Coordinates of C-alpha atoms and ligand atoms in Angstrom, one line a residue:
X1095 CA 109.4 -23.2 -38.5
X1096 CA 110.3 -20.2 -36.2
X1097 CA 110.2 -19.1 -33.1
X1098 CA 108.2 -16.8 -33.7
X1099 CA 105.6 -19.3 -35.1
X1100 CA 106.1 -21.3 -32.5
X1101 CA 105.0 -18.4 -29.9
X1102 CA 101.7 -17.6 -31.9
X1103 CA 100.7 -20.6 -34.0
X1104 CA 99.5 -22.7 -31.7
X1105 CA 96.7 -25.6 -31.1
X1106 CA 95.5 -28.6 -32.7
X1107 CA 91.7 -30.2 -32.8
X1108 CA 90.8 -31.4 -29.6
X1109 CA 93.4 -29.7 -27.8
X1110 CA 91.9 -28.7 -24.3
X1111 CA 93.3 -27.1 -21.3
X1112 CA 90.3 -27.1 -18.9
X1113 CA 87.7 -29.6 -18.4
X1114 CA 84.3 -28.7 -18.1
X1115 CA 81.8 -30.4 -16.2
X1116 CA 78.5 -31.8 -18.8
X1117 CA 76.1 -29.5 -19.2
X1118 CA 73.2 -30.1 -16.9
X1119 CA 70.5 -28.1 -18.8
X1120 CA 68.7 -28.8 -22.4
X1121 CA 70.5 -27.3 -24.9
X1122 CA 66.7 -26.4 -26.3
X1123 CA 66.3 -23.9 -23.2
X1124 CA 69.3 -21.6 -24.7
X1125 CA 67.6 -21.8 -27.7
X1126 CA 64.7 -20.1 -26.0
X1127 CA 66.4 -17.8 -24.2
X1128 CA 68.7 -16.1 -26.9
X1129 CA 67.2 -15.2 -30.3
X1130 CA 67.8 -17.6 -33.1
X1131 CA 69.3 -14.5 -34.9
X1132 CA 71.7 -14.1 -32.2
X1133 CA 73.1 -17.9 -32.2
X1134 CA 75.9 -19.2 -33.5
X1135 CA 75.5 -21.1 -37.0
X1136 CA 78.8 -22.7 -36.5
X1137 CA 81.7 -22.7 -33.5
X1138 CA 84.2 -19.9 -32.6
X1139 CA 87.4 -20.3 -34.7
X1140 CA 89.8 -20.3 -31.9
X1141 CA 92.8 -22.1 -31.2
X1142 CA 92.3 -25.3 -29.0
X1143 CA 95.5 -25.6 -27.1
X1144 CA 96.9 -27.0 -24.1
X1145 CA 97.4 -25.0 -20.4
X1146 CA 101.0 -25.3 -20.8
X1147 CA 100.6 -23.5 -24.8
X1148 CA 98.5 -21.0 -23.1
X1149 CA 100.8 -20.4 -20.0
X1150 CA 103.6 -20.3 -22.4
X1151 CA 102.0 -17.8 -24.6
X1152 CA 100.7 -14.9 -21.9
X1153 CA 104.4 -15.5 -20.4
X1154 CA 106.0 -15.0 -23.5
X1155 CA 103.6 -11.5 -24.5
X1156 CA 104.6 -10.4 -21.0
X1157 CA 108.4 -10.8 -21.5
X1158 CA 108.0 -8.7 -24.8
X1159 CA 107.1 -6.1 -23.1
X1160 CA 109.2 -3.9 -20.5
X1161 CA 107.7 -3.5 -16.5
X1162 CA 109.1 -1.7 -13.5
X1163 CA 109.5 -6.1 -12.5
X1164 CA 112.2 -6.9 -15.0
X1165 CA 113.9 -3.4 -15.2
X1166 CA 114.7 0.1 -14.4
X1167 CA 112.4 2.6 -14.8
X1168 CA 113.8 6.1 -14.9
X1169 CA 110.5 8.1 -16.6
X1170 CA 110.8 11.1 -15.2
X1171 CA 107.6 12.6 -13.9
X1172 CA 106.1 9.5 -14.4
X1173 CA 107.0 8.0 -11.2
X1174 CA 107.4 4.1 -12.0
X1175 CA 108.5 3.1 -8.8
X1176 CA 108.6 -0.3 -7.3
X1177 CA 105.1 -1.6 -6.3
X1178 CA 105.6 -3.9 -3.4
X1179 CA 103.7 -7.0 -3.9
X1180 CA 101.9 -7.2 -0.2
X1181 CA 99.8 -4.4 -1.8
X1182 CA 98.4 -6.2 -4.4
X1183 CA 97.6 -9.2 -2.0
X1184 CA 95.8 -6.6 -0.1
X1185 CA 94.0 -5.6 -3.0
X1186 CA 92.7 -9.0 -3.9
X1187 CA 91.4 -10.0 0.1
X1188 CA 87.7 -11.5 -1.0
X1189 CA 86.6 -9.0 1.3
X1190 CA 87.5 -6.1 -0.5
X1191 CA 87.7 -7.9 -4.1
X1192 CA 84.6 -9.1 -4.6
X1193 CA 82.5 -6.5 -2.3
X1194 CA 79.8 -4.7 -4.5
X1195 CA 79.6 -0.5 -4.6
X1196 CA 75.9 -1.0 -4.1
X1197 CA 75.5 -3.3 -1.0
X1198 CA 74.7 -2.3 2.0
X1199 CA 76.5 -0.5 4.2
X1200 CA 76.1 -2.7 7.3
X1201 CA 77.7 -5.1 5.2
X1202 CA 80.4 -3.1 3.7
X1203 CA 81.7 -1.8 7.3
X1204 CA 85.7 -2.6 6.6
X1205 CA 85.4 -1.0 3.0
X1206 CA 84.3 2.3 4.2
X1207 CA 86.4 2.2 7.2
X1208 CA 89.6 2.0 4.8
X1209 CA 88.3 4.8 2.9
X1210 CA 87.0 7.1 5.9
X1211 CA 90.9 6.6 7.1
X1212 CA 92.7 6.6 3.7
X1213 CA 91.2 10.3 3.5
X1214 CA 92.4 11.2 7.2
X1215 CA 96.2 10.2 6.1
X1216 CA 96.1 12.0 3.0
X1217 CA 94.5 14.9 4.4
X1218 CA 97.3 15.3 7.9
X1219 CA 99.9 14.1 4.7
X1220 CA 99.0 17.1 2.7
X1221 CA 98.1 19.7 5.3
X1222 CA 94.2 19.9 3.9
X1223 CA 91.0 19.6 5.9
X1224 CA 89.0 17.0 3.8
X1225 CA 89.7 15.1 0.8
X1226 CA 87.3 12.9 -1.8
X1227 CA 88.9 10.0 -3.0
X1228 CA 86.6 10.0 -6.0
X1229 CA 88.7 10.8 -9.5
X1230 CA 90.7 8.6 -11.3
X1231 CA 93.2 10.4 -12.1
X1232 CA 95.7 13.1 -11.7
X1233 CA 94.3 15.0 -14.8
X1234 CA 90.4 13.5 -13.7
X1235 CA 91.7 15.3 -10.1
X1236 CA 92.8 18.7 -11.7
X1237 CA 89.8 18.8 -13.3
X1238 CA 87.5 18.5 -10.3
X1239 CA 89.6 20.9 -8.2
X1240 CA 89.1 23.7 -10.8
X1241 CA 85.6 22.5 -10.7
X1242 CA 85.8 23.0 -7.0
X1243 CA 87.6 26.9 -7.4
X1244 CA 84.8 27.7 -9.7
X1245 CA 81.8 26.5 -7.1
X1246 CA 84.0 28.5 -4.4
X1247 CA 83.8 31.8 -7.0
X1248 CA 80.5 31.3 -8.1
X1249 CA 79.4 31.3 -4.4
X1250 CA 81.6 34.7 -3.5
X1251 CA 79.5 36.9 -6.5
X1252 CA 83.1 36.3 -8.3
X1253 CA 82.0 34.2 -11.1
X1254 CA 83.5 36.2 -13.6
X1255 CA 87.3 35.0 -13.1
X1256 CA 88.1 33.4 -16.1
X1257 CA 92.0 33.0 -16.0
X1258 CA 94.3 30.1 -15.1
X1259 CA 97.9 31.3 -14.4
X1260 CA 100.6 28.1 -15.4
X1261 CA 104.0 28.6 -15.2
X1262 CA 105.7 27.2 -18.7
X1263 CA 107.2 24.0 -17.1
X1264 CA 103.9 22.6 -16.0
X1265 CA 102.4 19.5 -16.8
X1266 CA 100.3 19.4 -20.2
X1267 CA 97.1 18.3 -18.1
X1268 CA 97.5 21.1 -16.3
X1269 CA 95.8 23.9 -19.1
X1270 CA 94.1 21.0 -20.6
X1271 CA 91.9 20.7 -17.6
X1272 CA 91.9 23.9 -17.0
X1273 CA 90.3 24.3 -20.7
X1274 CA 87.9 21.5 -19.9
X1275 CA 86.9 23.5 -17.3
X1276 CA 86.1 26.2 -19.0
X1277 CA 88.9 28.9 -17.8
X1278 CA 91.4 30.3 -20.2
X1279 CA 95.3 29.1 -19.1
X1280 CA 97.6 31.9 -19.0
X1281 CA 101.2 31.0 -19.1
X1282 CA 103.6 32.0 -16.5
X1283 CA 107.3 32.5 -17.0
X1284 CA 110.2 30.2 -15.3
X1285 CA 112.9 32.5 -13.8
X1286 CA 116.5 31.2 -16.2
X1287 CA 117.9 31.1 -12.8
X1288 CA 116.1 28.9 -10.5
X1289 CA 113.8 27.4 -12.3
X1290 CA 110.7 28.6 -10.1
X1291 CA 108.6 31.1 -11.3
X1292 CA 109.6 34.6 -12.5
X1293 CA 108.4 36.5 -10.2
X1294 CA 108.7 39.9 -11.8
X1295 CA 106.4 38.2 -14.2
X1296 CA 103.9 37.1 -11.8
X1297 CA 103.8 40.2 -11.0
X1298 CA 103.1 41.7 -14.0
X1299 CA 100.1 39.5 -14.5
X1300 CA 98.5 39.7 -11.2
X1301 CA 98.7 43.9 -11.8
X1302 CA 97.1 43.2 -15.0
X1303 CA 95.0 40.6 -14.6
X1304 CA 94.0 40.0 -10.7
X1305 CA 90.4 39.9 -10.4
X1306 CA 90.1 37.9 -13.1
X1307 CA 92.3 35.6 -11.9
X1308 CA 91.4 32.5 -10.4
X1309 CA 93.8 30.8 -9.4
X1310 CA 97.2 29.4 -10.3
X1311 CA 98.1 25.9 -11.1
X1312 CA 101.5 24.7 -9.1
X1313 CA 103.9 21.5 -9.7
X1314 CA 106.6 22.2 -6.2
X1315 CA 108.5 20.6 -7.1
X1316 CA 108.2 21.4 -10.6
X1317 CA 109.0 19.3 -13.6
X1318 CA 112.8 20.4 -13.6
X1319 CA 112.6 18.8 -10.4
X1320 CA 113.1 22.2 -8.3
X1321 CA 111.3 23.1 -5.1
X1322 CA 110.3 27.2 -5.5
X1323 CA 111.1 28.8 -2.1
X1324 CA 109.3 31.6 -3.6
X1325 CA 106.3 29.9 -2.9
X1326 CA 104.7 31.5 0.8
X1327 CA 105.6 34.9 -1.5
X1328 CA 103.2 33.2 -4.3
X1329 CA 101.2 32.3 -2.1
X1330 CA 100.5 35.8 -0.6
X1331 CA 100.5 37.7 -4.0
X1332 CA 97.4 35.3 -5.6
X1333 CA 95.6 35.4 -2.6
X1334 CA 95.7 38.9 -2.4
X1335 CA 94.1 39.4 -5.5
X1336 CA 91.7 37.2 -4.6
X1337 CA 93.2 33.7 -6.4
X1338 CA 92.9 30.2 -5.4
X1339 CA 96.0 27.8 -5.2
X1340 CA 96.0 24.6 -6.8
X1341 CA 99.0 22.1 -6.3
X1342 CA 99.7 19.5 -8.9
X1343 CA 100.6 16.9 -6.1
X1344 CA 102.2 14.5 -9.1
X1345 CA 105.7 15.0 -7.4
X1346 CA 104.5 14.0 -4.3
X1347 CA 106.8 11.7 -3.6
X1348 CA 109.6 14.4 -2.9
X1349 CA 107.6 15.9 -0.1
X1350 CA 106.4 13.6 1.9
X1351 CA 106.8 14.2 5.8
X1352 CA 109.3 17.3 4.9
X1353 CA 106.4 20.0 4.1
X1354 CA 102.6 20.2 2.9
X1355 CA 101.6 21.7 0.1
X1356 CA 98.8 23.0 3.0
X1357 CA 101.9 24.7 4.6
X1358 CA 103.2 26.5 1.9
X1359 CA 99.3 27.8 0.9
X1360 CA 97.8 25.8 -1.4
X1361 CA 94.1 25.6 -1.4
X1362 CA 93.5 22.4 -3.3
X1363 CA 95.8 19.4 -3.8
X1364 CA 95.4 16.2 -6.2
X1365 CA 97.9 13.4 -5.4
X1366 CA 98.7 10.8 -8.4
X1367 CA 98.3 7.2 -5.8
X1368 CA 99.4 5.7 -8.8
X1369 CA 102.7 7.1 -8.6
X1370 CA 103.4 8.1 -4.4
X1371 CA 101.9 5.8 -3.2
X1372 CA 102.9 3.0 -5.6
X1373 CA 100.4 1.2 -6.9
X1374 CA 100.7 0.3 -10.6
X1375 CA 99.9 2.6 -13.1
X1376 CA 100.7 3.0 -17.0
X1377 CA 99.1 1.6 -20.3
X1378 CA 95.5 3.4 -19.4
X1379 CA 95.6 1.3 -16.1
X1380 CA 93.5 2.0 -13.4
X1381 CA 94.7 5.3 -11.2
X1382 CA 93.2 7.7 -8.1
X1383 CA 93.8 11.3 -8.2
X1384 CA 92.1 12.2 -4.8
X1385 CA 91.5 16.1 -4.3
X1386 CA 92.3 17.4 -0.4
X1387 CA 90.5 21.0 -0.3
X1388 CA 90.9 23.4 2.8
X1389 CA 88.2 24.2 5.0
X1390 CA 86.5 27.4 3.0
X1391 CA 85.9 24.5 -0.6
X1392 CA 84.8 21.4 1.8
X1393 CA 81.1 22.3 1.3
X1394 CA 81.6 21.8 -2.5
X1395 CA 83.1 18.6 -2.6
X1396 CA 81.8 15.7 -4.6
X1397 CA 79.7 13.3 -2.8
X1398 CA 78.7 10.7 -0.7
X1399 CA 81.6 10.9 1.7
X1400 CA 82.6 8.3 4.5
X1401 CA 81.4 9.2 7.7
X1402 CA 82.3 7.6 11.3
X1403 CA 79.1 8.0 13.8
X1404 CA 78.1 5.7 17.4
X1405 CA 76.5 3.3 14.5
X1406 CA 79.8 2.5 13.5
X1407 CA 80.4 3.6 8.9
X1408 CA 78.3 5.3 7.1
X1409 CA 78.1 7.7 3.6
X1410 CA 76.9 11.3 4.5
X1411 CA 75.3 13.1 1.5
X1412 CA 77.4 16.4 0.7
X1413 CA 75.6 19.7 1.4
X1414 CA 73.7 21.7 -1.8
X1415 CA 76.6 23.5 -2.5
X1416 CA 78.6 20.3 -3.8
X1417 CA 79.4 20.0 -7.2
X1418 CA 77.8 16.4 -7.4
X1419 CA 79.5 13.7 -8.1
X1420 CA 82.5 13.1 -10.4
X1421 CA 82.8 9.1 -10.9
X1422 CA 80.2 6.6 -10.5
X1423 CA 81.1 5.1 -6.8
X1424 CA 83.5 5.7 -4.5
X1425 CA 86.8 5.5 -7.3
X1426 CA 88.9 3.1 -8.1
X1427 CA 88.8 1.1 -5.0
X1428 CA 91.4 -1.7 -5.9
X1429 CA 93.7 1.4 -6.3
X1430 CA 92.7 2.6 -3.0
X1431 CA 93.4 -0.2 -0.9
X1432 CA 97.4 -0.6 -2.1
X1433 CA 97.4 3.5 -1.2
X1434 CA 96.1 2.6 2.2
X1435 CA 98.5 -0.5 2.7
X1436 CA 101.4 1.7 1.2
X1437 CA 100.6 4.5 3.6
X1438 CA 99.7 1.9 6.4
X1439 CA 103.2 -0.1 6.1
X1440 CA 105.6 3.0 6.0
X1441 CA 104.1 5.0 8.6
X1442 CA 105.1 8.5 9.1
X1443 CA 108.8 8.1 9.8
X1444 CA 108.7 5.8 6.4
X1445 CA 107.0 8.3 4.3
X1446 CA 109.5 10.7 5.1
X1447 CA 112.0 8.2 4.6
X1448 CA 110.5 7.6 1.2
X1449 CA 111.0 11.3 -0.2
X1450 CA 114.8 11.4 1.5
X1451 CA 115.8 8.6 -0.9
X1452 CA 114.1 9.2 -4.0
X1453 CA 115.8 13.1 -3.7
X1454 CA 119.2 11.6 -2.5
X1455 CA 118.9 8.9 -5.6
X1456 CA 117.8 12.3 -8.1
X1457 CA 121.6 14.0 -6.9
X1458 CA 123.3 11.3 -6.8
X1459 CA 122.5 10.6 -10.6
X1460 CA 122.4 14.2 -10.7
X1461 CA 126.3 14.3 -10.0
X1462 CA 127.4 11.2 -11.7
X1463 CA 126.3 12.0 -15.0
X1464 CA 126.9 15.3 -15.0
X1465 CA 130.9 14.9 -16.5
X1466 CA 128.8 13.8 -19.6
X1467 CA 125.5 15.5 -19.8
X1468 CA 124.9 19.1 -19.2
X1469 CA 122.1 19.6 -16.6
X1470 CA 119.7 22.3 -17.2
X1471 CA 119.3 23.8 -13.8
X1472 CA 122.5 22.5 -12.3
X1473 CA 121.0 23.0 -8.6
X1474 CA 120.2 20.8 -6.2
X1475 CA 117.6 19.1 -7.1
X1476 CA 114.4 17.7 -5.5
X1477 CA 113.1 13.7 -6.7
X1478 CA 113.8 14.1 -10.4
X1479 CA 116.4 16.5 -12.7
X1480 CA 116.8 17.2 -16.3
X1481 CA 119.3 17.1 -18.0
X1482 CA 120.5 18.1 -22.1
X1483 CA 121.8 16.0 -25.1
X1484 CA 122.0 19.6 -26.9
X1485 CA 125.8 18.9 -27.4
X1486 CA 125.7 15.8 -29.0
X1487 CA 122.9 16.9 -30.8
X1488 CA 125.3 20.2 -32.0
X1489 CA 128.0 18.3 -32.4
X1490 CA 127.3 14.3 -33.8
X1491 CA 123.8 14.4 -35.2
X1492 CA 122.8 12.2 -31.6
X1493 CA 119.3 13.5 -29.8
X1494 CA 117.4 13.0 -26.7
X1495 CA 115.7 10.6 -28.6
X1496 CA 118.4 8.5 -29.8
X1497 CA 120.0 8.5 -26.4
X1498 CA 116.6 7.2 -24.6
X1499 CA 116.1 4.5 -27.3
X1500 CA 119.9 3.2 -27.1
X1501 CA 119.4 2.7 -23.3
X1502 CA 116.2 0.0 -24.1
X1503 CA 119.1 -1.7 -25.3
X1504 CA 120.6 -2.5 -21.9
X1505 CA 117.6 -3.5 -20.5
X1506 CA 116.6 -0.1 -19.1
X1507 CA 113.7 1.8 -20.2
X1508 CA 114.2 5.8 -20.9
X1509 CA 113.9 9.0 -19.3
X1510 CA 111.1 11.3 -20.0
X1511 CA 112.3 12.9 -23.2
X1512 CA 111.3 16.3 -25.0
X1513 CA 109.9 17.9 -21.4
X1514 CA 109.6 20.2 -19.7
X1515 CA 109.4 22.5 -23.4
X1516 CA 112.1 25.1 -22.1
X1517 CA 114.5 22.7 -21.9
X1518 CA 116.5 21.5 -25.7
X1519 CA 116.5 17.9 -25.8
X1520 CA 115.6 17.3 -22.5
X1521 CA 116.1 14.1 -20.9
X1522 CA 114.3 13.9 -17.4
X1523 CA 115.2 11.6 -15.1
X1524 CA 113.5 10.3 -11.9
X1525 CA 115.1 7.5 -10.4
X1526 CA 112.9 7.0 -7.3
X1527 CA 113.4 5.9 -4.0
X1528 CA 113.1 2.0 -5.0
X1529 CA 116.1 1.3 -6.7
X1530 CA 119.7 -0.4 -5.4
X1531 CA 122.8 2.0 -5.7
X1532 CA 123.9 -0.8 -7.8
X1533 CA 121.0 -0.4 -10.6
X1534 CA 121.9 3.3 -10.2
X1535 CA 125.7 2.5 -11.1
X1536 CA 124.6 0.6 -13.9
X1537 CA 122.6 3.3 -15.3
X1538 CA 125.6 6.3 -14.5
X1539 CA 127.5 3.6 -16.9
X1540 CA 125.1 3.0 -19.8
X1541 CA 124.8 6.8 -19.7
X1542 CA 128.7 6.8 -19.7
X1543 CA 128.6 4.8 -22.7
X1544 CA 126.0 6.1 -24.5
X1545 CA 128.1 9.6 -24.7
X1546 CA 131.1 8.0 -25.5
X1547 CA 129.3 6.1 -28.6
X1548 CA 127.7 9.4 -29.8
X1549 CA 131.1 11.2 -29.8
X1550 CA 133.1 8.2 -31.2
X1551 CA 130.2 5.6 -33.2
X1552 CA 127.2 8.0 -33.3
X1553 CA 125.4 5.5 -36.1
X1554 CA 124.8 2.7 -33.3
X1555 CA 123.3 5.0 -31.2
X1556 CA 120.8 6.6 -33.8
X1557 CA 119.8 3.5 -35.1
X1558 CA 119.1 2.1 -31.3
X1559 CA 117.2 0.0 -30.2
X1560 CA 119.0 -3.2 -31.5
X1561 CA 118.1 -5.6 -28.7
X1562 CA 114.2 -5.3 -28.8
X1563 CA 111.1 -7.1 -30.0
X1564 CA 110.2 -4.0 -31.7
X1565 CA 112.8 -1.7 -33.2
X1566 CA 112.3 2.3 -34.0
X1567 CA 109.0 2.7 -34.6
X1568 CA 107.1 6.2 -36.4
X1569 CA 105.7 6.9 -33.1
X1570 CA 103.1 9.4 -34.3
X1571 CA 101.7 6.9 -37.0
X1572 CA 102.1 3.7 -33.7
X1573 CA 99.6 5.8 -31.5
X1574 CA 97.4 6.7 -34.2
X1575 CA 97.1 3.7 -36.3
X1576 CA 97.8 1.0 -33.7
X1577 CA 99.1 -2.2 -35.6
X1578 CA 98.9 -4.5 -32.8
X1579 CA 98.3 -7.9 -34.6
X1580 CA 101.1 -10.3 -34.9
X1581 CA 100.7 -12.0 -39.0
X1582 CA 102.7 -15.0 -40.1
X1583 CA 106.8 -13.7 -41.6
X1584 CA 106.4 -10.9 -39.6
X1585 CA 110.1 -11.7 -37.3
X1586 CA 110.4 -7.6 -36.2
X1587 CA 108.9 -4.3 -36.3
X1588 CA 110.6 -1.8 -37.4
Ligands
LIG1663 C1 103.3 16.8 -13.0 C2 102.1 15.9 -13.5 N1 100.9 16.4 -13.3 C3 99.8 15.7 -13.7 C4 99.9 14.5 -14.2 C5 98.7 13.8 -14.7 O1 98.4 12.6 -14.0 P1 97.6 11.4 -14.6 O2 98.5 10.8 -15.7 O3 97.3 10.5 -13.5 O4 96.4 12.0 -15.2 C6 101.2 13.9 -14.4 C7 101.4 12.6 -15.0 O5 102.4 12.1 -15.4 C8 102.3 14.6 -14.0 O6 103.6 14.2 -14.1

């Protein structure tokens, strides 16, 4: 028998691990109650085992698979950060647990009250006037704000804009929402320099283009990890023409208490609580991508929203200019509640705090690898950096790819890999503000490794990972024909 067997074949007749009171109504009444067609002719197959079988199971399945809790989490972009664990005993208070969207509000007074205040901290943290805590999501957030700058158009006779200006580093979500919103995303060229946005280009399209423009979509720092000083310029030059600014507030975590993406001009802001305000996000999880709007969009925001009167909490209906609402409730409120402790436990001196260390962390890796892998923009950078396996690629047949799967192998999970598109082989690394400088050593010395096994042994390297439950997989084929059951022989996947 293996061990493998031993982790999934499991139970025996009998085998119980809770005990369940008798049942203390005639079986004869279910009968009633569900139709005959509906019943069961004969019992469930499913394993009867022991609590200790089933404890040792789910422990096992969780150990097969990798977590920000057993390792390093470098995904750059991504943010996996370190979600500290008073949060989630926050989350799970009875009072906010197992409170109902629907009851009433007299009896839902602490629930609002968190909400009401969780929008006045992000709103003073990003430099906005009001913010709806609604979407669910970063993307589920750019996608309301664009709904937001079209409400603000339509209301101004300026309907007719029909252009989204991106720069060529953003985010994917970015022109997919704004294609779901129904405006046409027009790409916007990074300057080879700085990594900000060409502004001779911006130029160019804003002479052409202007009044059909409506606004431009903005990562700052962007995806390479770079803060555009350009940006009050930006700022100026789409407003002029009569643009809005939306900020992709995904890299939050590199501006908190330094600037606001108010400051520098943006008119809309999503943040990604998921990832700056750690709560835990990944695997289709739950996630909040609250919108903060300046004063000039608040009348279209998504409704109810919290409001604090003599009475004490209460929801105010949003005016007739809103856009109505965008998710049934008031969002994912679990999700809310670890933003609010998060925000609540650092205060503004530990927010700031935050973003110091997760950019010191970025250029400290930055510099350390560097001897071994070029680095695209080799600036300083903001929370995050890219850097290129081209070489090894040119020069031993060793990609980005093979590089990130090799580091699973040390019991590390990989950088972002493939983006931003303008940079070959990219490997993107965020090390956040959560980790040790010894987990940061450990990684500069994998990477160390790695490069020397491409140059000298480049075959253990593109056949990586050795160490895992599931070796190289055809990724393309894994997402779209899932194979997720475990059968009987089956030791590895490969
Ligand atoms: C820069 C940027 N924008 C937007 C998003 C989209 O956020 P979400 O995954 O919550 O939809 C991400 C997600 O990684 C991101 O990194």
């Amino acid at each position: 028998m293996s061990v493998e067997s031993l982790i999934f074949e499991k139970g025996a007749p009998g085998r119980r691990a809770a005990s369940l009171a008798a049942m203390d109504v005639p079986t004869e009444a279910l009968e009633d109650l569900i139709p005959a067609n509906l019943l069961r002719a004969v019992p469930a197959p499913l394993p009867e085992v022991s609590e200790i079988e089933v404890v040792r199971h789910y422990t096992h399945l969780s150990q097969r698979n990798f977590s920000v809790d057993t390792g390093f989490y470098p995904l750059g972009s991504c943010t996996m950060k370190y979600n500290p664990k008073l949060n989630e005993d926050m989350a799970v208070l009875p009072g906010f647990a197992h409170i109902h969207p629907l009851q009433p509000v007299e009896t839902a007074q602490g629930a609002i009250q968190l909400i009401y205040e969780l929008e006045q901290y992000l709103a003073e943290i990003a430099g906005m006037a009001r913010v709806t805590l609604q979407p669910s999501a970063g993307a589920h957030g750019e996608l309301t704000g664009l709904m937001l700058i079209k409400a603000y158009h339509q209301s101004q006779g300026e309907g007719h804009r029909n252009l989204v200006l991106i720069p060529d580093n953003a985010h994917g979500t970015n022109p997919a929402s704004a294609t779901l919103a129904d405006y046409r995303s027009v790409e916007v060229k990074s300057d080879t320099r700085t990594g900000g946005i060409d502004m001779e280009h911006l130029k160019a399209l804003l002479g052409a283009n202007g009044a059909s423009v409506a606004a431009i979509m903005m990562t700052n720092p962007n995806t390479l990890g770079l803060f555009d000083v350009n940006i009050a310029e930006i700022a100026r030059m789409v407003h002029e023409v009569g643009g809005q600014l939306y900020y992709d507030g995904a890299n939050a975590n590199a501006v908190l208490g330094i600037t606001r993406p108010g400051d520098m001009g943006f008119d809309v802001v999503h943040f990604n609580l998921h990832k700056t305000c750690s709560t835990p996000h990944g695997g289709g999880g739950p996630g909040a991508g609250p919108i903060g709007v300046k004063e000039h969009l608040v009348p279209f925001l998504p409704g109810p929203l919290p409001a604090k009167g003599e009475q004490g909490y209460s929801w105010q209906d949003p005016g007739p200019q809103s856009i109505g609402k965008v998710r049934a409730n008031m969002g994912n409120f679990g999700v809310l509640v670890r933003a609010y402790t998060y925000i609540r436990t650092h205060g503004p001196d530990g927010l700031r705090h935050v973003s110091e260390s997760a950019i010191l962390n970025a250029n400290y890796l930055k510099h350390e690898i560097s001897p071994d892998y070029e680095i695209a923009y080799p600036l300083i950078c903001q929370h995050e950096f890219v850097a290129t396996a081209e070489r090894y690629k040119d020069e031993h047949g060793v990609t980005a790819l093979d590089i990130a799967k090799r580091l699973l192998d040390f019991g590390m999970y990989a950088p972002t890999v493939y983006f931003p598109l303008i940079v070959h082989e990219a490997l993107m690394i965020e090390p956040t503000e959560t980790e040790t400088r010894e987990t940061l050593d450990y990684f500069v010395s994998v990477m160390h490794q790695i490069a020397e096994e491409a140059r000298t042994n480049p075959e253990i390297v593109r056949s990586a990972p050795h160490t895992t439950v599931v070796g190289r997989l055809d990724q393309a084929l894994a997402a779209r024909k899932p194979n997720l059951r475990w059968q009987s022989g089956q030791e590895r996947t490969h």
